[in-house]
Structure formats: structure tokens, C-alpha cells
Short mmCIF file of C-alpha atoms in Angstrom, two decimals:
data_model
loop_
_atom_site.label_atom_id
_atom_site.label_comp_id
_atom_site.label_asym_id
_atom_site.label_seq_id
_atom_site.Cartn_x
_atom_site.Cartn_y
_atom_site.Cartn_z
CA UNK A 1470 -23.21 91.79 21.36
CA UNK A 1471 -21.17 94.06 19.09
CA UNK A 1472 -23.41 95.98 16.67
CA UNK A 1473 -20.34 95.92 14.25
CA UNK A 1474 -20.91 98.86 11.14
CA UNK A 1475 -24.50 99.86 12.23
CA UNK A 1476 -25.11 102.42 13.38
CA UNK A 1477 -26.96 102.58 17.15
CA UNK A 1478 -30.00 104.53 16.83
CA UNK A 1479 -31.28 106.67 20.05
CA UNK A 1480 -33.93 105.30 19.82
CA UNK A 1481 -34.14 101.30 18.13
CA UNK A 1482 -38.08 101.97 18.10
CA UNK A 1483 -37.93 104.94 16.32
CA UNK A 1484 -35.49 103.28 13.69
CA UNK A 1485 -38.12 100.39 13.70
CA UNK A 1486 -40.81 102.51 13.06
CA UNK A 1487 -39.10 104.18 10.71
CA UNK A 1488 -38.29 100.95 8.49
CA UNK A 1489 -42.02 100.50 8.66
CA UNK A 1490 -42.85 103.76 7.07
CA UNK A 1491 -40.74 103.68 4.40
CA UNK A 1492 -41.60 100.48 3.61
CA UNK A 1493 -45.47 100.79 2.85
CA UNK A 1494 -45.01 102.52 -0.86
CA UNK A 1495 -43.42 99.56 -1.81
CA UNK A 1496 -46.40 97.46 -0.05
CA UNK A 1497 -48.57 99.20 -2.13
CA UNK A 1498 -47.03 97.59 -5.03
CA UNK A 1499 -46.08 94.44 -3.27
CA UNK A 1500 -49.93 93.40 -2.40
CA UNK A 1501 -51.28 93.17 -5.82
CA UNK A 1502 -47.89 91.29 -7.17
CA UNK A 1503 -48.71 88.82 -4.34
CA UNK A 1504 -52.21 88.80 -4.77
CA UNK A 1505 -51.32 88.07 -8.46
CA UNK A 1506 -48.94 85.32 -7.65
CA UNK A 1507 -51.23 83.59 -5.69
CA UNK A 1508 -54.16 83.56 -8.17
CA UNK A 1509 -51.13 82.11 -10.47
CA UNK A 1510 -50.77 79.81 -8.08
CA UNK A 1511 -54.50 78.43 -7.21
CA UNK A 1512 -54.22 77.67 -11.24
CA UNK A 1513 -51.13 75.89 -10.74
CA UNK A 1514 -53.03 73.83 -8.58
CA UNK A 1515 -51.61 75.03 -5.32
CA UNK A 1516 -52.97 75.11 -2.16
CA UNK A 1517 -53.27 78.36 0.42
CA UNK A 1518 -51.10 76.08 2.15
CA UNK A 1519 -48.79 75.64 -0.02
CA UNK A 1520 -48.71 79.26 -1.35
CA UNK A 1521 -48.48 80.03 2.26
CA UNK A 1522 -45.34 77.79 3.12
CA UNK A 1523 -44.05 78.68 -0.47
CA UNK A 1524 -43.56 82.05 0.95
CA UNK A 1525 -42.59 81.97 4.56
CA UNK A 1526 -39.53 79.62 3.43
CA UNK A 1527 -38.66 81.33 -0.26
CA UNK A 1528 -39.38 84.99 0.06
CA UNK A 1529 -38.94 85.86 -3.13
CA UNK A 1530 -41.22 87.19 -6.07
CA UNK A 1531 -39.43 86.98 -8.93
CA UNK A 1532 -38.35 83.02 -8.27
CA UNK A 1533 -41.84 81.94 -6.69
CA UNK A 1534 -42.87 83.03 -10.09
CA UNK A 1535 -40.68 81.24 -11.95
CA UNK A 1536 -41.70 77.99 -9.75
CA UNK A 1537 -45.15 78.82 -10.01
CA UNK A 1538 -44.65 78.92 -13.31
CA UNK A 1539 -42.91 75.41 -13.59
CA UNK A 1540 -45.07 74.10 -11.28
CA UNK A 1541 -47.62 74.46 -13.58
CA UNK A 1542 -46.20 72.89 -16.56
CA UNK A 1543 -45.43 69.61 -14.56
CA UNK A 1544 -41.33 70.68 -13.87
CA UNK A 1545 -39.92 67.80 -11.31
CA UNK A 1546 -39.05 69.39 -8.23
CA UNK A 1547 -35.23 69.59 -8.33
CA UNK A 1548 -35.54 72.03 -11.63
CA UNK A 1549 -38.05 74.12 -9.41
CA UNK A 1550 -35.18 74.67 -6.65
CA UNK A 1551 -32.79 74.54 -9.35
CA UNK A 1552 -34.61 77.50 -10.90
CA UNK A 1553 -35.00 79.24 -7.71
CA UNK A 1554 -31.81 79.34 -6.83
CA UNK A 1555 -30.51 80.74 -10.27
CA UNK A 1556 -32.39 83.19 -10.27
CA UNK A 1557 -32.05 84.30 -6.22
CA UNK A 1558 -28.22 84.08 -7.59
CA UNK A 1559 -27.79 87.86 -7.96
CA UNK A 1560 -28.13 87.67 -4.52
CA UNK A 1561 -24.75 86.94 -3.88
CA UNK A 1562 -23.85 90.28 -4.88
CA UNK A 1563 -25.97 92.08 -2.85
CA UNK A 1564 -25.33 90.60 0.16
CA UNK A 1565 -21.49 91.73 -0.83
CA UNK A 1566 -22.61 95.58 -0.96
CA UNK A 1567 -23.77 95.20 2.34
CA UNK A 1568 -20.87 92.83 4.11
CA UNK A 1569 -19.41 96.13 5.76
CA UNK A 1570 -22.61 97.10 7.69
CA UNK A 1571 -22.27 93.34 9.04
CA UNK A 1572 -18.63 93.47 10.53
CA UNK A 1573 -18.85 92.62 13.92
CA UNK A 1574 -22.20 91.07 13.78
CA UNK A 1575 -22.48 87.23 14.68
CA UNK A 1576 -23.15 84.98 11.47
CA UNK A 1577 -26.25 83.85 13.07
CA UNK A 1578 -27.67 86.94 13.14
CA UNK A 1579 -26.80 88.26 10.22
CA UNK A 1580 -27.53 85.24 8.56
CA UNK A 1581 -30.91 85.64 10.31
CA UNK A 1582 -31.23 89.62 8.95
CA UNK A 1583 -30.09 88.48 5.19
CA UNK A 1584 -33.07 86.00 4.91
CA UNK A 1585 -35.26 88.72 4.30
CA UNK A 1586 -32.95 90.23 2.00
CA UNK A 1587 -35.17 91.09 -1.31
CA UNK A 1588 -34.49 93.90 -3.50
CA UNK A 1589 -36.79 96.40 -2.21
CA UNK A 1590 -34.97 95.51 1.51
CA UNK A 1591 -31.48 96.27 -0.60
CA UNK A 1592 -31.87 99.15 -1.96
CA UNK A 1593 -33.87 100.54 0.85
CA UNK A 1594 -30.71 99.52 3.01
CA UNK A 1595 -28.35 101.23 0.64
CA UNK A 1596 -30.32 104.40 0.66
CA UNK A 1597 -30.34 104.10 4.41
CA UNK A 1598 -26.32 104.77 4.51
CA UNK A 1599 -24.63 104.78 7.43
CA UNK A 1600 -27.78 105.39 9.64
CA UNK A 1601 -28.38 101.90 8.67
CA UNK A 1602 -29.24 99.93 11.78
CA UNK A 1603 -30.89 96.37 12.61
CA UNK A 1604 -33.58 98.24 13.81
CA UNK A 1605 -34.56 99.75 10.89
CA UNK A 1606 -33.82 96.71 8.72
CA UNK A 1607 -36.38 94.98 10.69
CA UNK A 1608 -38.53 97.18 9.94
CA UNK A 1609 -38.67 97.07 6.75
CA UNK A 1610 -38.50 93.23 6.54
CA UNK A 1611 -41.09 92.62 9.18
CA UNK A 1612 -43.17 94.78 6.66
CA UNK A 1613 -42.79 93.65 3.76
CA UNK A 1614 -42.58 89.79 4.86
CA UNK A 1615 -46.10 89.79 6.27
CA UNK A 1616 -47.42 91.81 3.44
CA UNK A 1617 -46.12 89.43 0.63
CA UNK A 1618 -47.07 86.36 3.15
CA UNK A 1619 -50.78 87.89 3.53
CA UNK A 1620 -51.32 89.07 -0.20
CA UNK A 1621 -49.88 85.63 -1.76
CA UNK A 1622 -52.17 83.50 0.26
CA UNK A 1623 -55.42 85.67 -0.30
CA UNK A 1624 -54.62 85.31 -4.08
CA UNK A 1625 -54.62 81.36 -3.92
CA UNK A 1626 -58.02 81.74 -1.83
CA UNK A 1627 -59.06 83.76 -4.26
CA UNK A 1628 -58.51 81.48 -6.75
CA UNK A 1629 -59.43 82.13 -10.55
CA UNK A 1630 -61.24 85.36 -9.69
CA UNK A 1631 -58.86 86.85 -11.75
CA UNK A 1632 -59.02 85.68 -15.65
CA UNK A 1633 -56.50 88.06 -16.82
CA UNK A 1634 -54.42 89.65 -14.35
CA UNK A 1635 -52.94 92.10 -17.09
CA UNK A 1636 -55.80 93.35 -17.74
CA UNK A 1637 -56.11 94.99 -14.73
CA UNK A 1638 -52.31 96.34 -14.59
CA UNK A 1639 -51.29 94.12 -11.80
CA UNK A 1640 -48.33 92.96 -14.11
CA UNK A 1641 -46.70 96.14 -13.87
CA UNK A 1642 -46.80 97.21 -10.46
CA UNK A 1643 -43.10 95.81 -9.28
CA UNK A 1644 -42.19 97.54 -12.38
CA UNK A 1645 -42.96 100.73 -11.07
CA UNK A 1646 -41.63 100.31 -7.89
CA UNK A 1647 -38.12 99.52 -8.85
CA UNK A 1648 -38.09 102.01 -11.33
CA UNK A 1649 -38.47 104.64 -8.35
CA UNK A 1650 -35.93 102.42 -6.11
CA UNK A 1651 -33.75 103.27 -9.13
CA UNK A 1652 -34.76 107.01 -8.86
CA UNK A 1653 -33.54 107.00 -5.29
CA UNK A 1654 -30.53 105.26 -6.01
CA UNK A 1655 -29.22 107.40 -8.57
CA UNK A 1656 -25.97 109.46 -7.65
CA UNK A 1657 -25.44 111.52 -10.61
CA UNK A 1658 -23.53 110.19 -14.06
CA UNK A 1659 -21.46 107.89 -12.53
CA UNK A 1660 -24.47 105.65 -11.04
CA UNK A 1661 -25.37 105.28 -15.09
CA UNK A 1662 -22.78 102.92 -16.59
CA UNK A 1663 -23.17 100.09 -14.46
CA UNK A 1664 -26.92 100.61 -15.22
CA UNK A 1665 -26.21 100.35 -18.81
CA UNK A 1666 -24.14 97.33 -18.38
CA UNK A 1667 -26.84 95.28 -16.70
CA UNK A 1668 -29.86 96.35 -18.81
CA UNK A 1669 -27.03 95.66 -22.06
CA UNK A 1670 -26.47 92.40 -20.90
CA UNK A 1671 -30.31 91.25 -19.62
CA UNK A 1672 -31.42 91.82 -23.04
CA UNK A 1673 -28.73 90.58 -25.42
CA UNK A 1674 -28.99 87.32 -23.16
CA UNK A 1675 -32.72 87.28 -23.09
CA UNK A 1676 -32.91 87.77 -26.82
CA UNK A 1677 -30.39 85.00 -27.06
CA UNK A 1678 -31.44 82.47 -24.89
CA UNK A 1679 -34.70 80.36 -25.38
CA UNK A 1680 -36.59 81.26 -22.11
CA UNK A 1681 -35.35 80.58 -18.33
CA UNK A 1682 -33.79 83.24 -16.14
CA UNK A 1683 -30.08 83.87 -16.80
CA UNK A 1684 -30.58 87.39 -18.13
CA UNK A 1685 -31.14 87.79 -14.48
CA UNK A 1686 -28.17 86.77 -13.53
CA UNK A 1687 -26.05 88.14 -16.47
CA UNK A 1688 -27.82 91.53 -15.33
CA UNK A 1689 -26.27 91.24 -11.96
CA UNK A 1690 -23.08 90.13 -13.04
CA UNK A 1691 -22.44 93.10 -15.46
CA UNK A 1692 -23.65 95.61 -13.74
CA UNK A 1693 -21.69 94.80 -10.57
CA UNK A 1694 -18.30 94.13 -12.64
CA UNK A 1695 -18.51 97.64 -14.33
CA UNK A 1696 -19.40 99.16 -10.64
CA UNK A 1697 -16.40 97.07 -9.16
CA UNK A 1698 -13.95 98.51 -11.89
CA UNK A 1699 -15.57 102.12 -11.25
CA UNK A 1700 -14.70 101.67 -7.62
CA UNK A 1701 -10.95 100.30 -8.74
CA UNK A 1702 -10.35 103.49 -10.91
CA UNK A 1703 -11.67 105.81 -8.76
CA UNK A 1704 -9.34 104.06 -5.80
CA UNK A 1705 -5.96 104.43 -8.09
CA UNK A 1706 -7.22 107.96 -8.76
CA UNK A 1707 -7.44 108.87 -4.98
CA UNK A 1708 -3.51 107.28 -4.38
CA UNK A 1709 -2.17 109.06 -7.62
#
């Protein structure tokens, strides 16, 4: 099997382990979020079951909050998935970032890989660069999977033991973690004006719009335009 763009590690174990290491500060963020979620969830009137399957199958924070969410104000079921997969729509674009450490890989495996595609995984993969490898993106997932899996389903066991989960600062711990994922990611002034674009256009459509999630995806779709026509322009530059 051709490993296509990644790059062969000496040693796969080593790249494994290595997915695992740098995987555990955003763990440390991830556990409470899930724990969070799943006392959300028990409120909801969820099951550990059903938190449980919830996350094996979704995988996704920000959209198994959004169902929770519905969930809980009686939402039929097709506005749940139709929620979930609006917001998991920004997706789409990064999977594209990563299509050329794919090439050569076999659509079921990669299709396999890009389930546990979350955004921590991303930019954790972007970072990576060209020492990217499946290794190390199992790594990572295998991490961060079984942490969100464990953490969500203690929550719902946990129930209402939590009365207000702000209170205790658990709201704000993905916050912090993607603001250093953006720390790592930056690459000097040009990294800023797609940044600009996507925070510019999350919050004039979430001031606009009368709850729901498509600042998310106007986020994504801004800020990957602006870096698309960055790339463009710097391209024609190169050729002048």
C-alpha cells in the first residue's frame, strides 16, 4: 500500500507515540468540555448510553452540543442531524487543506483517518508539516477519541452534579485551547487576514441571525476564501 504524501517515519511507533504526546494538552481541555457535555446531556434526558453512542458515531463537540442542546428543547430528529451536519460543514474545508498528504492513499483508508478529523486533529496535522504520517495521526486521534468518549459518558453518569457548569470555568476551556492552536498556527502577518475574515464574518452573521450555527460556517467560508486568494496572488507573484 502506497503511503502517498506522508511521510514514512523510522520508526511508525515513535510517530505514534509522538501523536500521543502532543495530544494530552489538548486532553486537558478536552475532559472537562466532555465531562460538561455529558452533564448537559443527563439533563437532556440522555442516557450514558446514549451519550456514549452519541460520541463514538458523531465525534464532535461543538455539534453534540448543538444536539444536546435541541435535544433538550424537544427538536424532531431530522433538525438534530440537520444541525449537525451544518455545523460539521466547515469540515469540508479542512479536509481540502489536507487532500495532498492523502494522494496515493486508498479512499477507505483515508476515509477511515478523516473520521476522526476534529479541529484539534487539524491543526495539529497542519503543524505536523511534511513529517505528517498515519502514524502520528493515529496518535493523536486514538487520544483524543477515547478521551472525549470517556469524559462525555462520566458526565451523563454524573448527572446533575454540576448546577452551573460556568461557574466553575468549564465553559471556557476549548476556548483556551484553540486560542493556543491559533498561537501555533500563526506564520507571521500574512496568517492574519484570513483570521480577520472569519472572526468579521462569525460575528456580523451571529449578530444578524436569530440563533443556530451559520456563523460557523460563514467563519469557515471567509476565512478560507481570503486564504485561497492569498495563495492565488502569491502564485501569479512567483510566475511574474
Amino acid at each position: 500500500m502506497s503511503t502517498g504524501s506522508f511521510a514514512v517515519p523510522a520508526s511508525p511507533r515513535q510517530d505514534f507515540a509522538s501523536g500521543v504526546v502532543h495530544s494530552l494538552p489538548i486532553v486537558a481541555g478536552a475532559i472537562p468540555f466532555g465531562f460538561l457535555l455529558g452533564s448537559l446531556a443527563a439533563k437532556a434526558g440522555l442516557s450514558a448510553l446514549d451519550m456514549g453512542l452519541m460520541s463514538a458515531l458523531v465525534f464532535a463537540g461543538s455539534s453534540q452540543f448543538v444536539a444536546v442542546e435541541l435535544l433538550d428543547k424537544g427538536s424532531a430528529g431530522l433538525a438534530v442531524v440537520g444541525a449537525i451536519l451544518l455545523v460539521n460543514l466547515r469540515h469540508l474545508l479542512m479536509g481540502a487543506t489536507l487532500e495532498p498528504r492523502f494522494r496515493g492513499v486508498s479512499r477507505a483508508r483515508a476515509g477511515l483517518a478523516l473520521f476522526f478529523m476534529t479541529d484539534e486533529q487539524w491543526a495539529l496535522a497542519l503543524r505536523r508539516g511534511p513529517e505528517l504520517s498515519l502514524a502520528y495521526w493515529y496518535g493523536v486521534a486514538t487520544t483524543l477519541y477515547l478521551a472525549w468518549l470517556s469524559s462525555t459518558v462520566a458526565g451523563t453518569l454524573a448527572g446533575t452534579l454540576i448546577a452551573d457548569p460556568a461557574a466553575w470555568g468549564l465553559d471556557f476551556t476549548f476556548i483556551a485551547v484553540f486560542l493556543c492552536l491559533l498561537a501555533g498556527l500563526w506564520r507571521g502577518g500574512g496568517s492574519l487576514p484570513p483570521w480577520l475574515a472569519s472572526a468579521a464574518a462569525a460575528l456580523a452573521v451571529h449578530a444578524l441571525s436569530s440563533g443556530g450555527t451559520w456563523h460557523i460556517l460563514a467563519g469557515a467560508v471567509a476565512g478560507g476564501a481570503v486564504a485561497a486568494l492569498q495563495a492565488k496572488g502569491q502564485g501569479r507573484t512567483r510566475n511574474a
